[in-house]
Amino acid sequence: MVKFVHTADWQLGKAARYLNGEARTRFSAARLDVIDSIAELVVGEGCDFAVVCGDVFESNHIDRQVLVRALEKMRTAPQVAFYLLPGNHDPLDASSVFRSRTFVDNRPDNVTVLDGSTPVQAAPGVELIAAPWFDKSPLTDLVDAACRKLEPASTRVLRILIGHGAVDAIHPEANDPALISLERLESIIGSGVIHYAALGDRHSTTDVGSTGRVWYSGAPEPTAHVETDPGNVLIVDVDWNHVHVDRRRVGTWRFERKAWELSSSVDIAVLGDWLTALEDKDRTIVRLELSGQLSVAWKARLDGLFAHNVDLFAALDVRGESSSLVVIPDDADLNDFGLTGFAQQALSDLSGLAGSGGDRAAVAQDALALLYRFAGGNK
């Protein structure tokens, strides 16, 4: 039996350009700090080693500071053996970060790069079979290629496959030659060639197929709204006859995406309560997809709600392409402004534009709501 931590897609050095500078710095730091959490799990759970199944780094051209800090994190946990697999973000090409002078000079003894498919002994009686990427566009199933020449393991050897890439059963690009064949992989497992397939590339923790022995760990820190279950690593117990996979939450950041239909001040109040109830706001990235119809007064109230919350959250995006909120001025709105003369005429023109549809309408609606707030409407 062997027990180890399965993780992937650290993407150290990832630039979250949708965050401001302060939040971006904290986001990047969290991706490095997760190395500490993983090391603590390895030690605390009595694991034999940790495998990082591809995309350890965001690219082969990351800042030197990110690289040396990552290696230092692993150096400070000398009792933990880290096995790193090059993936599609950081392949073993001519510019590979794993072959850079900085990496070579600073790599601690407990860090091993899985740079070929020759079996690597990770613990007594345990072999790692790696399928590293050598460029960004492989023309074959690298996992199948890594296993093709292997005979079934003896009863004294456990084999762990370390792979990266999309599995054909859950990926829409059916003509991609690099897709991992699930049928072939499960056949390899069934024949006793390998006993667990640790995969990376999919950022959502996923049990693939029917064997219980093919898993994506997911990214230990989330990276996008589309991920369904990121922020985990897996603790894997496996032998010839059984496997047990336990997901553990290590991520500290969160992406929240929610659709709201707004048609009254009550709806706005409910949205405000939802935002208030979210925890760890400074590490939460929110995207709201708005629809419905509001008066100018209610739109102004909504804008005030967002103006307050934008400083609380790491990011608050309320202007996504899928938003379809319409502002329709009514007579009560226009009377609340208390304007006369030229200002009243400008207000009337904005009101007409706001109901005309198109991009100019959206600008006019925002202008009306802002003017309403400045004018102190509904004091």
Short mmCIF file of C-alpha atoms in Angstrom, two decimals:
data_model
loop_
_atom_site.label_atom_id
_atom_site.label_comp_id
_atom_site.label_asym_id
_atom_site.label_seq_id
_atom_site.Cartn_x
_atom_site.Cartn_y
_atom_site.Cartn_z
CA MET A 1 0.00 0.00 0.00
CA VAL A 2 1.12 3.57 -0.67
CA LYS A 3 -0.31 6.86 0.54
CA PHE A 4 0.49 10.11 -1.22
CA VAL A 5 -0.81 13.58 -2.07
CA HIS A 6 -2.04 14.11 -5.62
CA THR A 7 -2.09 17.74 -6.75
CA ALA A 8 -1.75 19.65 -10.03
CA ASP A 9 -2.11 22.98 -11.80
CA TRP A 10 -0.39 25.20 -9.28
CA GLN A 11 0.23 27.67 -12.15
CA LEU A 12 2.66 29.64 -10.03
CA GLY A 13 3.18 33.10 -11.49
CA LYS A 14 -0.35 33.35 -12.88
CA ALA A 15 -1.21 36.99 -13.56
CA ALA A 16 -4.79 37.73 -12.50
CA ARG A 17 -5.21 40.87 -14.61
CA TYR A 18 -8.84 41.29 -13.58
CA LEU A 19 -7.66 42.14 -10.05
CA ASN A 20 -6.21 45.45 -8.90
CA GLY A 21 -2.56 45.56 -7.90
CA GLU A 22 -3.13 44.97 -4.20
CA ALA A 23 -5.45 41.99 -4.69
CA ARG A 24 -3.28 40.60 -7.48
CA THR A 25 -0.29 40.49 -5.14
CA ARG A 26 -2.27 38.61 -2.50
CA PHE A 27 -3.68 36.22 -5.11
CA SER A 28 -0.18 35.36 -6.32
CA ALA A 29 1.07 34.93 -2.76
CA ALA A 30 -1.75 32.49 -1.98
CA ARG A 31 -0.68 30.26 -4.85
CA LEU A 32 2.78 30.03 -3.31
CA ASP A 33 1.47 29.61 0.24
CA VAL A 34 -0.52 26.53 -0.80
CA ILE A 35 2.81 24.70 -1.08
CA ASP A 36 3.09 25.03 2.70
CA SER A 37 -0.41 23.59 3.14
CA ILE A 38 0.39 20.64 0.90
CA ALA A 39 3.63 19.93 2.76
CA GLU A 40 1.75 20.00 6.07
CA LEU A 41 -0.77 17.49 4.70
CA VAL A 42 1.95 15.14 3.52
CA VAL A 43 3.56 15.15 6.96
CA GLY A 44 0.36 15.23 9.00
CA GLU A 45 -1.29 12.40 7.09
CA GLY A 46 1.80 10.22 6.97
CA CYS A 47 2.03 10.33 3.19
CA ASP A 48 5.07 9.03 1.34
CA PHE A 49 5.37 11.86 -1.22
CA ALA A 50 3.50 14.46 -3.28
CA VAL A 51 3.01 14.44 -7.06
CA VAL A 52 2.28 17.65 -8.98
CA CYS A 53 0.67 16.56 -12.23
CA GLY A 54 1.61 19.31 -14.64
CA ASP A 55 1.41 23.09 -14.93
CA VAL A 56 3.49 23.64 -11.84
CA PHE A 57 4.24 27.07 -13.31
CA GLU A 58 2.04 29.36 -15.35
CA SER A 59 4.59 29.37 -18.16
CA ASN A 60 8.24 28.84 -18.93
CA HIS A 61 8.80 32.59 -18.63
CA ILE A 62 7.79 33.39 -15.08
CA ASP A 63 9.54 35.96 -12.92
CA ARG A 64 12.68 34.72 -11.23
CA GLN A 65 11.21 35.75 -7.86
CA VAL A 66 8.28 33.35 -8.26
CA LEU A 67 10.59 30.49 -9.17
CA VAL A 68 13.05 30.90 -6.32
CA ARG A 69 10.28 31.43 -3.79
CA ALA A 70 8.53 28.25 -4.92
CA LEU A 71 11.73 26.25 -4.63
CA GLU A 72 12.41 27.77 -1.22
CA LYS A 73 8.94 26.71 -0.04
CA MET A 74 9.75 23.13 -1.01
CA ARG A 75 13.24 23.36 0.45
CA THR A 76 11.80 24.27 3.87
CA ALA A 77 9.93 20.94 3.91
CA PRO A 78 12.88 18.57 3.40
CA GLN A 79 10.92 15.59 4.73
CA VAL A 80 8.50 15.89 1.77
CA ALA A 81 9.45 14.47 -1.63
CA PHE A 82 7.91 16.57 -4.42
CA TYR A 83 7.65 15.07 -7.92
CA LEU A 84 6.97 17.72 -10.58
CA LEU A 85 5.55 16.93 -14.03
CA PRO A 86 5.93 19.39 -16.92
CA GLY A 87 2.53 20.15 -18.46
CA ASN A 88 1.16 22.20 -21.32
CA HIS A 89 1.87 25.51 -19.54
CA ASP A 90 5.47 24.58 -18.67
CA PRO A 91 6.57 21.92 -21.19
CA LEU A 92 10.10 20.56 -21.47
CA ASP A 93 10.89 22.54 -24.61
CA ALA A 94 14.00 24.58 -25.38
CA SER A 95 12.92 27.35 -22.99
CA SER A 96 11.79 25.05 -20.17
CA VAL A 97 11.78 26.60 -16.73
CA PHE A 98 12.85 23.19 -15.39
CA ARG A 99 16.06 23.42 -17.40
CA SER A 100 16.78 27.04 -16.57
CA ARG A 101 19.94 27.93 -14.70
CA THR A 102 17.85 29.39 -11.88
CA PHE A 103 15.90 26.16 -11.42
CA VAL A 104 18.94 23.89 -11.69
CA ASP A 105 21.03 25.96 -9.27
CA ASN A 106 18.27 26.30 -6.67
CA ARG A 107 16.45 22.95 -6.88
CA PRO A 108 16.44 21.33 -3.44
CA ASP A 109 17.25 17.65 -3.06
CA ASN A 110 13.64 16.78 -2.24
CA VAL A 111 12.38 18.01 -5.63
CA THR A 112 12.45 15.70 -8.66
CA VAL A 113 11.37 16.67 -12.18
CA LEU A 114 9.62 13.82 -13.99
CA ASP A 115 11.26 14.39 -17.36
CA GLY A 116 10.72 10.99 -18.99
CA SER A 117 8.70 7.77 -18.86
CA THR A 118 11.40 5.61 -17.27
CA PRO A 119 9.93 4.32 -13.98
CA VAL A 120 10.99 6.38 -10.94
CA GLN A 121 11.03 4.75 -7.53
CA ALA A 122 9.18 7.09 -5.18
CA ALA A 123 9.03 4.71 -2.21
CA PRO A 124 9.95 1.07 -1.63
CA GLY A 125 7.93 -0.98 -4.11
CA VAL A 126 6.32 2.13 -5.67
CA GLU A 127 7.06 3.30 -9.23
CA LEU A 128 5.97 6.53 -10.86
CA ILE A 129 5.27 6.32 -14.60
CA ALA A 130 5.34 9.87 -15.94
CA ALA A 131 3.99 11.34 -19.18
CA PRO A 132 5.62 14.80 -19.40
CA TRP A 133 4.84 17.32 -22.12
CA PHE A 134 7.74 18.26 -24.41
CA ASP A 135 5.84 20.94 -26.33
CA LYS A 136 2.46 22.64 -26.24
CA SER A 137 0.92 20.60 -29.05
CA PRO A 138 1.66 16.89 -28.73
CA LEU A 139 0.42 14.71 -31.57
CA THR A 140 -0.31 11.62 -29.52
CA ASP A 141 -1.89 10.40 -26.28
CA LEU A 142 1.12 10.88 -23.99
CA VAL A 143 -0.38 8.75 -21.21
CA ASP A 144 -0.88 5.79 -23.51
CA ALA A 145 2.61 6.25 -24.96
CA ALA A 146 4.16 6.21 -21.47
CA CYS A 147 2.45 2.90 -20.64
CA ARG A 148 2.70 1.19 -24.01
CA LYS A 149 5.87 -0.81 -23.37
CA LEU A 150 5.09 -1.72 -19.75
CA GLU A 151 4.23 -5.25 -18.72
CA PRO A 152 1.79 -5.87 -15.86
CA ALA A 153 3.45 -5.05 -12.55
CA SER A 154 4.52 -7.80 -10.21
CA THR A 155 2.66 -8.33 -6.96
CA ARG A 156 5.47 -6.50 -5.19
CA VAL A 157 5.28 -3.28 -7.23
CA LEU A 158 2.64 -0.54 -7.25
CA ARG A 159 2.65 1.80 -10.23
CA ILE A 160 1.26 5.34 -10.20
CA LEU A 161 0.75 7.05 -13.55
CA ILE A 162 1.47 10.81 -13.49
CA GLY A 163 -0.22 12.48 -16.46
CA HIS A 164 -1.59 15.76 -17.72
CA GLY A 165 -4.21 16.64 -20.30
CA ALA A 166 -7.85 16.24 -21.20
CA VAL A 167 -9.65 12.88 -21.18
CA ASP A 168 -11.67 12.22 -24.33
CA ALA A 169 -14.78 11.16 -22.40
CA ILE A 170 -15.26 14.65 -20.92
CA HIS A 171 -13.62 16.90 -23.48
CA PRO A 172 -15.42 18.42 -26.49
CA GLU A 173 -12.40 18.51 -28.85
CA ALA A 174 -12.88 15.00 -30.19
CA ASN A 175 -10.26 15.42 -32.95
CA ASP A 176 -7.42 16.49 -30.64
CA PRO A 177 -4.70 13.81 -31.01
CA ALA A 178 -3.38 14.57 -27.51
CA LEU A 179 -6.62 13.58 -25.77
CA ILE A 180 -6.20 10.84 -23.18
CA SER A 181 -8.24 7.78 -24.14
CA LEU A 182 -10.29 6.78 -21.11
CA GLU A 183 -11.09 3.38 -22.60
CA ARG A 184 -7.42 2.66 -23.16
CA LEU A 185 -6.46 3.98 -19.71
CA GLU A 186 -9.03 1.85 -17.93
CA SER A 187 -7.83 -1.16 -19.92
CA ILE A 188 -4.28 -0.48 -18.75
CA ILE A 189 -5.50 -0.31 -15.15
CA GLY A 190 -7.57 -3.48 -15.57
CA SER A 191 -4.55 -5.39 -16.83
CA GLY A 192 -2.49 -4.45 -13.78
CA VAL A 193 0.04 -2.30 -15.64
CA ILE A 194 -0.73 0.68 -13.38
CA HIS A 195 -2.80 0.99 -10.22
CA TYR A 196 -3.77 4.68 -10.11
CA ALA A 197 -3.77 7.48 -12.68
CA ALA A 198 -3.02 10.90 -11.17
CA LEU A 199 -4.02 13.53 -13.73
CA GLY A 200 -3.72 17.28 -14.06
CA ASP A 201 -5.12 19.93 -16.43
CA ARG A 202 -8.77 19.95 -15.32
CA HIS A 203 -9.06 22.50 -12.49
CA SER A 204 -12.18 20.91 -10.99
CA THR A 205 -11.70 17.85 -8.79
CA THR A 206 -13.09 14.96 -10.85
CA ASP A 207 -13.40 11.19 -10.56
CA VAL A 208 -13.16 9.93 -14.14
CA GLY A 209 -14.61 6.67 -15.45
CA SER A 210 -15.77 3.67 -13.46
CA THR A 211 -12.65 2.27 -11.80
CA GLY A 212 -12.25 4.86 -9.02
CA ARG A 213 -8.56 4.90 -9.96
CA VAL A 214 -8.52 7.82 -12.43
CA TRP A 215 -8.72 11.27 -10.87
CA TYR A 216 -8.09 14.92 -11.55
CA SER A 217 -7.07 16.60 -8.31
CA GLY A 218 -8.13 20.03 -9.53
CA ALA A 219 -6.22 23.25 -8.88
CA PRO A 220 -5.33 23.86 -5.21
CA GLU A 221 -6.30 27.52 -5.63
CA PRO A 222 -9.17 28.40 -8.00
CA THR A 223 -8.45 30.29 -11.19
CA ALA A 224 -11.81 31.01 -12.88
CA HIS A 225 -15.59 31.17 -12.41
CA VAL A 226 -16.19 28.12 -14.61
CA GLU A 227 -14.50 25.69 -12.21
CA THR A 228 -17.01 23.62 -10.25
CA ASP A 229 -14.90 22.16 -7.45
CA PRO A 230 -11.41 23.71 -7.30
CA GLY A 231 -9.27 24.41 -4.25
CA ASN A 232 -8.59 20.77 -3.37
CA VAL A 233 -5.79 18.26 -3.24
CA LEU A 234 -6.29 14.50 -2.98
CA ILE A 235 -4.93 12.10 -0.39
CA VAL A 236 -4.70 8.75 -2.13
CA ASP A 237 -4.43 5.35 -0.43
CA VAL A 238 -3.93 2.63 -3.02
CA ASP A 239 -2.81 -0.96 -3.32
CA TRP A 240 -3.46 -3.80 -5.76
CA ASN A 241 -6.98 -4.49 -4.46
CA HIS A 242 -8.43 -1.19 -3.29
CA VAL A 243 -8.16 2.58 -3.60
CA HIS A 244 -9.40 5.32 -1.31
CA VAL A 245 -9.33 8.96 -2.42
CA ASP A 246 -9.99 11.74 0.08
CA ARG A 247 -10.32 15.33 -1.16
CA ARG A 248 -8.97 18.03 1.14
CA ARG A 249 -9.68 21.73 0.85
CA VAL A 250 -6.51 23.84 0.80
CA GLY A 251 -7.64 26.83 -1.29
CA THR A 252 -8.22 30.17 0.41
CA TRP A 253 -9.68 32.10 -2.54
CA ARG A 254 -13.13 31.74 -4.06
CA PHE A 255 -14.92 32.65 -7.27
CA GLU A 256 -18.65 33.36 -7.00
CA ARG A 257 -20.86 33.68 -10.07
CA LYS A 258 -24.56 34.34 -9.73
CA ALA A 259 -27.45 35.48 -11.90
CA TRP A 260 -29.95 37.96 -10.44
CA GLU A 261 -33.24 39.22 -11.81
CA LEU A 262 -34.04 42.62 -10.37
CA SER A 263 -37.42 44.32 -10.59
CA SER A 264 -37.92 46.04 -7.25
CA SER A 265 -36.20 47.50 -4.22
CA VAL A 266 -36.87 44.20 -2.43
CA ASP A 267 -34.75 42.36 -5.00
CA ILE A 268 -31.94 44.85 -4.46
CA ALA A 269 -32.16 44.36 -0.69
CA VAL A 270 -31.93 40.57 -1.11
CA LEU A 271 -28.87 41.00 -3.34
CA GLY A 272 -27.32 43.26 -0.72
CA ASP A 273 -27.95 40.65 1.99
CA TRP A 274 -26.32 37.97 -0.16
CA LEU A 275 -23.22 40.09 -0.67
CA THR A 276 -23.06 40.89 3.03
CA ALA A 277 -23.26 37.21 3.99
CA LEU A 278 -20.28 36.19 1.83
CA GLU A 279 -17.24 35.48 3.98
CA ASP A 280 -13.60 36.31 3.29
CA LYS A 281 -14.58 39.12 0.95
CA ASP A 282 -10.99 40.20 0.39
CA ARG A 283 -10.33 36.75 -1.14
CA THR A 284 -13.60 36.46 -3.07
CA ILE A 285 -14.04 37.33 -6.74
CA VAL A 286 -17.70 37.97 -7.61
CA ARG A 287 -19.35 38.10 -11.01
CA LEU A 288 -23.01 39.13 -11.15
CA GLU A 289 -25.14 38.61 -14.24
CA LEU A 290 -28.02 41.04 -13.93
CA SER A 291 -31.33 41.06 -15.73
CA GLY A 292 -34.70 42.67 -15.17
CA GLN A 293 -36.06 46.20 -15.16
CA LEU A 294 -35.49 48.98 -12.65
CA SER A 295 -36.55 52.58 -12.24
CA VAL A 296 -33.87 55.27 -12.07
CA ALA A 297 -34.30 55.49 -8.29
CA TRP A 298 -33.79 51.77 -7.83
CA LYS A 299 -30.83 51.76 -10.23
CA ALA A 300 -29.25 54.52 -8.17
CA ARG A 301 -29.75 52.44 -5.04
CA LEU A 302 -28.16 49.47 -6.79
CA ASP A 303 -25.16 51.57 -7.87
CA GLY A 304 -24.71 52.74 -4.29
CA LEU A 305 -24.73 49.12 -3.11
CA PHE A 306 -22.02 48.22 -5.62
CA ALA A 307 -19.96 51.33 -4.85
CA HIS A 308 -19.76 50.17 -1.24
CA ASN A 309 -19.02 46.51 -1.96
CA VAL A 310 -16.41 47.02 -4.65
CA ASP A 311 -13.97 48.09 -1.94
CA LEU A 312 -14.73 45.03 0.18
CA PHE A 313 -14.27 42.27 -2.38
CA ALA A 314 -11.13 41.25 -4.21
CA ALA A 315 -13.12 41.92 -7.38
CA LEU A 316 -16.78 42.67 -8.12
CA ASP A 317 -17.81 42.47 -11.77
CA VAL A 318 -21.36 43.57 -12.54
CA ARG A 319 -20.95 44.49 -16.19
CA GLY A 320 -20.51 41.08 -17.81
CA GLU A 321 -21.65 40.48 -21.36
CA SER A 322 -24.55 38.38 -20.14
CA SER A 323 -26.05 41.20 -18.07
CA SER A 324 -29.32 42.55 -19.48
CA LEU A 325 -30.57 44.96 -16.85
CA VAL A 326 -32.80 47.70 -18.26
CA VAL A 327 -33.46 51.05 -16.58
CA ILE A 328 -36.80 52.60 -17.45
CA PRO A 329 -37.35 56.14 -16.09
CA ASP A 330 -40.85 56.89 -14.84
CA ASP A 331 -42.57 60.16 -14.00
CA ALA A 332 -41.77 59.81 -10.32
CA ASP A 333 -38.08 59.51 -11.15
CA LEU A 334 -38.06 62.63 -13.27
CA ASN A 335 -39.94 64.65 -10.66
CA ASP A 336 -37.49 63.60 -7.96
CA PHE A 337 -34.62 65.37 -9.74
CA GLY A 338 -36.16 68.80 -9.13
CA LEU A 339 -34.44 70.31 -12.17
CA THR A 340 -35.54 73.20 -14.38
CA GLY A 341 -34.53 74.91 -17.59
CA PHE A 342 -31.52 73.61 -19.50
CA ALA A 343 -30.81 70.92 -16.88
CA GLN A 344 -34.39 69.66 -17.18
CA GLN A 345 -34.03 69.48 -20.96
CA ALA A 346 -30.80 67.47 -20.63
CA LEU A 347 -32.59 65.16 -18.23
CA SER A 348 -35.40 64.70 -20.72
CA ASP A 349 -32.89 63.90 -23.49
CA LEU A 350 -31.15 61.32 -21.30
CA SER A 351 -34.49 59.79 -20.46
CA GLY A 352 -35.30 59.41 -24.15
CA LEU A 353 -31.94 57.81 -24.87
CA ALA A 354 -32.31 55.45 -21.92
CA GLY A 355 -35.37 53.89 -23.48
CA SER A 356 -34.02 53.73 -27.03
CA GLY A 357 -32.05 50.47 -26.77
CA GLY A 358 -28.44 49.77 -27.70
CA ASP A 359 -25.11 50.85 -26.23
CA ARG A 360 -26.10 54.52 -25.99
CA ALA A 361 -29.12 53.50 -23.94
CA ALA A 362 -26.94 51.70 -21.40
CA VAL A 363 -24.71 54.78 -21.05
CA ALA A 364 -27.75 57.03 -20.65
CA GLN A 365 -29.22 54.72 -17.99
CA ASP A 366 -26.00 54.85 -15.99
CA ALA A 367 -25.86 58.62 -16.38
CA LEU A 368 -29.43 58.98 -15.12
CA ALA A 369 -28.73 56.84 -12.06
CA LEU A 370 -25.56 58.80 -11.29
CA LEU A 371 -27.35 62.13 -11.76
CA TYR A 372 -30.14 60.89 -9.50
CA ARG A 373 -27.64 60.12 -6.74
CA PHE A 374 -25.88 63.48 -7.14
CA ALA A 375 -29.19 65.33 -7.14
CA GLY A 376 -30.20 63.61 -3.91
CA GLY A 377 -33.32 62.00 -5.33
CA ASN A 378 -35.60 60.33 -2.77
CA LYS A 379 -33.76 61.99 0.13
#
